[in-house]
XYZ file of C-alpha atoms in Angstrom:
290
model
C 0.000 0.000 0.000
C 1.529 3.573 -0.822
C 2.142 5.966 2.141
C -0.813 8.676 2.622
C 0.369 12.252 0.628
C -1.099 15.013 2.508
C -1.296 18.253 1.094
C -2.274 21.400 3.024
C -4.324 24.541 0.535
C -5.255 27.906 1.782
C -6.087 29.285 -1.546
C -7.806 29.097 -4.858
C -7.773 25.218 -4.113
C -9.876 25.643 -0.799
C -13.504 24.371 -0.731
C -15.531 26.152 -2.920
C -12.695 27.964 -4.541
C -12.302 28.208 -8.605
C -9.310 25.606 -7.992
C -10.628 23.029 -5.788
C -12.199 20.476 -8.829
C -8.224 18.896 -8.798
C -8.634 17.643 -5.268
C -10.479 14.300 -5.803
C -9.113 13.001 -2.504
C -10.971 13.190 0.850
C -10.776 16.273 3.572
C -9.015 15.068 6.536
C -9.733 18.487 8.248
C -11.519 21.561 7.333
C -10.063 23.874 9.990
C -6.436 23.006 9.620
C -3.552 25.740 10.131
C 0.333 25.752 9.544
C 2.655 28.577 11.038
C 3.320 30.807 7.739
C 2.386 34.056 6.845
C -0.239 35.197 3.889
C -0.233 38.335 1.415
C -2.638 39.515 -1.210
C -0.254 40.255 -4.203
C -2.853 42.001 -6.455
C -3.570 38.613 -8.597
C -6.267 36.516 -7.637
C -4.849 34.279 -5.562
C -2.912 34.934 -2.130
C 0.944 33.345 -1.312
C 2.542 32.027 1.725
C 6.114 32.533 2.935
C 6.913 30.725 5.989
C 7.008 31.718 9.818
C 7.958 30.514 12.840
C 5.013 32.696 15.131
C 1.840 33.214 12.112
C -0.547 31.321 11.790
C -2.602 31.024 8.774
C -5.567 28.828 7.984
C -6.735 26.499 5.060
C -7.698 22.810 4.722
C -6.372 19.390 4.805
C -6.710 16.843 2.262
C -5.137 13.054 1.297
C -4.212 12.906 -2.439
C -2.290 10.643 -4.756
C 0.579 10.830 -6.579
C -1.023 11.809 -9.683
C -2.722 14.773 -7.917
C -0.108 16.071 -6.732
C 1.248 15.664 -10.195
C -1.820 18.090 -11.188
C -1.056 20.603 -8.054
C 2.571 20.955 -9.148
C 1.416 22.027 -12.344
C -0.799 24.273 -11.432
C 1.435 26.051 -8.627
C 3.996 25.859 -11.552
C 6.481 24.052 -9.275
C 9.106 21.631 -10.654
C 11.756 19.814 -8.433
C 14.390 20.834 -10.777
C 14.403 24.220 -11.037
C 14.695 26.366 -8.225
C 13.409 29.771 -9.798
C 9.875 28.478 -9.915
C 7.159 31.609 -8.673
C 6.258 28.429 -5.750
C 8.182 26.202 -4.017
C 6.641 22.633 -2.280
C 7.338 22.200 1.156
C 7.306 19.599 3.554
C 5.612 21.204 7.336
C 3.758 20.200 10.014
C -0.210 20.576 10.141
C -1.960 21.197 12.765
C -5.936 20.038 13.502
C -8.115 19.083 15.834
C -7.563 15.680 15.018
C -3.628 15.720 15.794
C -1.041 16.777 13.837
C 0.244 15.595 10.265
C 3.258 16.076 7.588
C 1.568 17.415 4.784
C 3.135 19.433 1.303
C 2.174 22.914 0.623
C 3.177 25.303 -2.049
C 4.853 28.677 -0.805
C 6.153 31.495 -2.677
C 9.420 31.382 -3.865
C 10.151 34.938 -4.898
C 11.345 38.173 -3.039
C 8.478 39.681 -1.305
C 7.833 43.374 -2.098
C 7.286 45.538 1.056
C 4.366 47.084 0.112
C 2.049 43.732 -0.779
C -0.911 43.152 1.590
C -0.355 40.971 4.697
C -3.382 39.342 5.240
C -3.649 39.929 9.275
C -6.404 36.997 9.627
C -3.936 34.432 7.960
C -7.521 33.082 6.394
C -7.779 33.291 2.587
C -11.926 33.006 2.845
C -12.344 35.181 5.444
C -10.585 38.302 3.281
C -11.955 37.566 0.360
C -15.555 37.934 2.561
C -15.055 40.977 4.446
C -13.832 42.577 0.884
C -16.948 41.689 -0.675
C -19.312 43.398 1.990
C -21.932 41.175 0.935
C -25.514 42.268 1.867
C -26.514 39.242 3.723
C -25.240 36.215 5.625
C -26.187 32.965 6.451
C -24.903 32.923 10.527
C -24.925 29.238 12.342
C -25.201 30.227 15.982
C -24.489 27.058 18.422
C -24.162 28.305 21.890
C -25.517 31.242 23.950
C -26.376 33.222 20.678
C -28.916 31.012 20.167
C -30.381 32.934 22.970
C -32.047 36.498 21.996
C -31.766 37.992 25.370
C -28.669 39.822 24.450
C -29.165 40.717 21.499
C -32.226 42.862 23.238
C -29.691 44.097 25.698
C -27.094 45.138 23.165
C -29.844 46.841 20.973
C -29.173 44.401 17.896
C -32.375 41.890 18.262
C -33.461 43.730 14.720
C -30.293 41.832 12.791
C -31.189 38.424 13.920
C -35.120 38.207 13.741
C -34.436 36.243 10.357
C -34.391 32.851 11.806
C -34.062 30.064 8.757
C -34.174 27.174 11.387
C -32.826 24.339 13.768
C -29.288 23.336 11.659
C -26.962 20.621 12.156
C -23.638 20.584 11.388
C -22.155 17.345 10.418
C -18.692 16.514 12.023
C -18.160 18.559 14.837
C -18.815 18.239 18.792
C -19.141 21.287 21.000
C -17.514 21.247 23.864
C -16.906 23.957 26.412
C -13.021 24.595 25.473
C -12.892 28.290 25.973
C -11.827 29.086 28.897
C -13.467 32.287 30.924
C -12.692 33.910 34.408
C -16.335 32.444 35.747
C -15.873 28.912 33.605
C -16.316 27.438 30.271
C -17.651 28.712 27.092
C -19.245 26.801 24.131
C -16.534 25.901 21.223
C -17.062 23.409 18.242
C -14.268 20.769 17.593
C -14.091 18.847 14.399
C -13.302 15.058 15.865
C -16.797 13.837 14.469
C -20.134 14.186 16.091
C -22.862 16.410 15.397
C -23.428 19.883 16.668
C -27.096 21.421 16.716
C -27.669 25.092 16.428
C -29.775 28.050 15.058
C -29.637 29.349 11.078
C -29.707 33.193 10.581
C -29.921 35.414 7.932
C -27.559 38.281 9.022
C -27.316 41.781 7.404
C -23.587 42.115 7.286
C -23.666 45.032 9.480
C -24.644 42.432 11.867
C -20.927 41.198 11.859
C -19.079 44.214 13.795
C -21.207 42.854 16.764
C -20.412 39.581 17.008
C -16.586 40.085 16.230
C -16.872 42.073 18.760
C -19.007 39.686 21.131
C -16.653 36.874 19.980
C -13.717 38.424 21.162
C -12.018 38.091 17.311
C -9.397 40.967 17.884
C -8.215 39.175 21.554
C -8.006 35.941 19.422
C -10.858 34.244 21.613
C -12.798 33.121 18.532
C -11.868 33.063 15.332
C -14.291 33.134 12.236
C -14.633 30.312 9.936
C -17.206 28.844 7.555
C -18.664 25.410 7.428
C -21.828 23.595 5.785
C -24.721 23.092 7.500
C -28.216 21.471 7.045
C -31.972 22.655 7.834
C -34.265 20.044 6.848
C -33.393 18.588 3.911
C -31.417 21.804 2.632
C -27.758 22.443 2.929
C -26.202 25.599 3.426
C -22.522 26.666 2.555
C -19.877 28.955 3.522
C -21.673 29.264 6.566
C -20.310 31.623 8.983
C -19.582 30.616 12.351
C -17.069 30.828 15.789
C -15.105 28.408 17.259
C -11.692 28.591 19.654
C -8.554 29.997 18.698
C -6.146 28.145 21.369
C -8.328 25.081 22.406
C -7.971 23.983 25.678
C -9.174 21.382 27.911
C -12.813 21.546 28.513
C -14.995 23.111 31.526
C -18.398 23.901 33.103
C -19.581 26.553 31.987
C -21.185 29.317 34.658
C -24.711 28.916 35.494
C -25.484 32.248 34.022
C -24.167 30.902 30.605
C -25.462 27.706 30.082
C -28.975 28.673 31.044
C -28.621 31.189 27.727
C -27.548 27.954 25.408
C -30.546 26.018 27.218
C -32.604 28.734 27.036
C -32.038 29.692 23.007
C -32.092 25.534 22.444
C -35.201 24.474 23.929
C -38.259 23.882 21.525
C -35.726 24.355 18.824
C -33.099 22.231 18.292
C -34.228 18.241 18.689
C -35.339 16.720 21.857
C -32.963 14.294 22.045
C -29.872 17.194 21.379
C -31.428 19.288 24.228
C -31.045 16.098 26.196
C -27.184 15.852 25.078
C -26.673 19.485 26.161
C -27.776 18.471 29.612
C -26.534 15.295 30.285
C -23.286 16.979 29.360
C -23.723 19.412 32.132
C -24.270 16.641 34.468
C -21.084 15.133 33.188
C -18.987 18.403 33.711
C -20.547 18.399 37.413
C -22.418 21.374 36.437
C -26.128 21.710 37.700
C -26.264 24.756 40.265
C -28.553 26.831 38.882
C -29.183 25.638 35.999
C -32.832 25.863 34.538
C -34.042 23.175 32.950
């Protein structure tokens, strides 16, 4: 049997990008990141140098040789020249799953000072905020399924376009965000399913829940995924999960009783059931109303 050949792609060759028809073989992980640094170059397609403290984000797949053959080509790389515009690189891959030795193509030219760093290291997410698009579909999984806050905050008007309970395939939520009071809700893709809520966002809508998400501290970072209502899927989702993952606790009383609160009637019975019997697991009842 041949050895697995894992390549990482933050670009054109992403999901849903104009590239991605050469990738025949299966994702291994959507939200997969490398240390290595991004720029917009004024083409339509971003580059990569390397870096030993940026991250930047993209998505793991297996291959075989002749793909690779195909990526190669496109990336214009050939092992025996060494002035090629990208180079293929051997580096380490990080995912929720673990880590893996995957190839990735990074530009092998001088860098011009004044080219575009892209500061969120996330291909998708640039190309989105630099669209401004009018609307968005939102998948909400934890306390903003809740509208209590959005009444507080003023901002109930952006979110009273509810499509409907959505599941996204793949992922569990845990509580891996760590707070002062506790734990707050994260998604992690090692299988499972995740329930939530569907909205229809105006993009003003989005300045709020960076800012509720903590994206500038680097508490949640944005990323999209594909869910389903009914028998409907929905993709390039936006959605939150954890920057720095880390290992999992109660959440506060306070909290939880918002996720509980925004689930109930909503999401399935027998999810609402998960979300408490994993409360009772975490040793987390105090207060909580059922």
């Amino acid at each position: 049997m041949e050895p697995s050949i894992y390549v990482f792609v933050y670009g054109t060759l992403r999901y849903k990008e104009k590239n991605h028809h050469l990738i025949k073989g299966p994702c291994v992980a959507e939200q997969a990141w490398i240390y290595g640094e991004m720029f917009d170059i004024g083409d339509v397609y971003p580059v990569a140098l390397s870096s030993t403290t940026k991250k930047m984000y993209g998505e793991l797949y297996r291959v075989s040789k002749d793909e690779l053959k195909q990526l190669d080509s496109l990336e214009g790389y050939t092992e025996a020249n060494s002035d090629d515009l990208f180079t293929r690189v051997s580096t380490t891959v990080f995912t929720d799953k673990g880590k893996f030795r995957a190839y990735t193509y990074l530009y092998n030219q001088k860098m011009d000072k004044d080219k575009q760093v892209i500061t969120s290291g996330d291909w998708k997410l640039y190309q989105f905020l630099k669209a401004n698009p009018i609307r968005v579909y939102y998948f909400a999984y934890g306390s903003c399924m809740d509208c209590e806050r959005f009444r507080v905050a003023n901002v109930e008007s952006f979110f009273n376009r509810v499509i409907g309970a959505a599941v996204l395939v793949g992922y569990s939520m845990t509580y891996g965000f760590i707070a002062a009071d506790g734990g707050r809700a994260d998604i992690v893709e090692c299988g499972g399913k995740t329930e939530g809520i569907l909205y229809e966002i105006p993009f003003e809508a989005i300045d709020y829940l960076f800012h509720r998400e903590g994206v500038d501290e680097g508490w949640y970072r944005p990323t999209f995924v594909r869910v389903q209502v009914g028998e409907q899927f929905y993709e390039e989702v936006l959605t939150f999960h954890v920057y720095e993952k880390q290992q999992e606790l109660a959440p506060p009383a306070h909290y939880a009783n918002e996720i509980l609160r925004g689930a109930k009637g909503r999401v399935s019975e027998n999810y609402y059931r998960e979300l408490i019997n994993r409360l009772h697991t975490l040793g987390k009842m105090d207060g909580i109303e059922i």
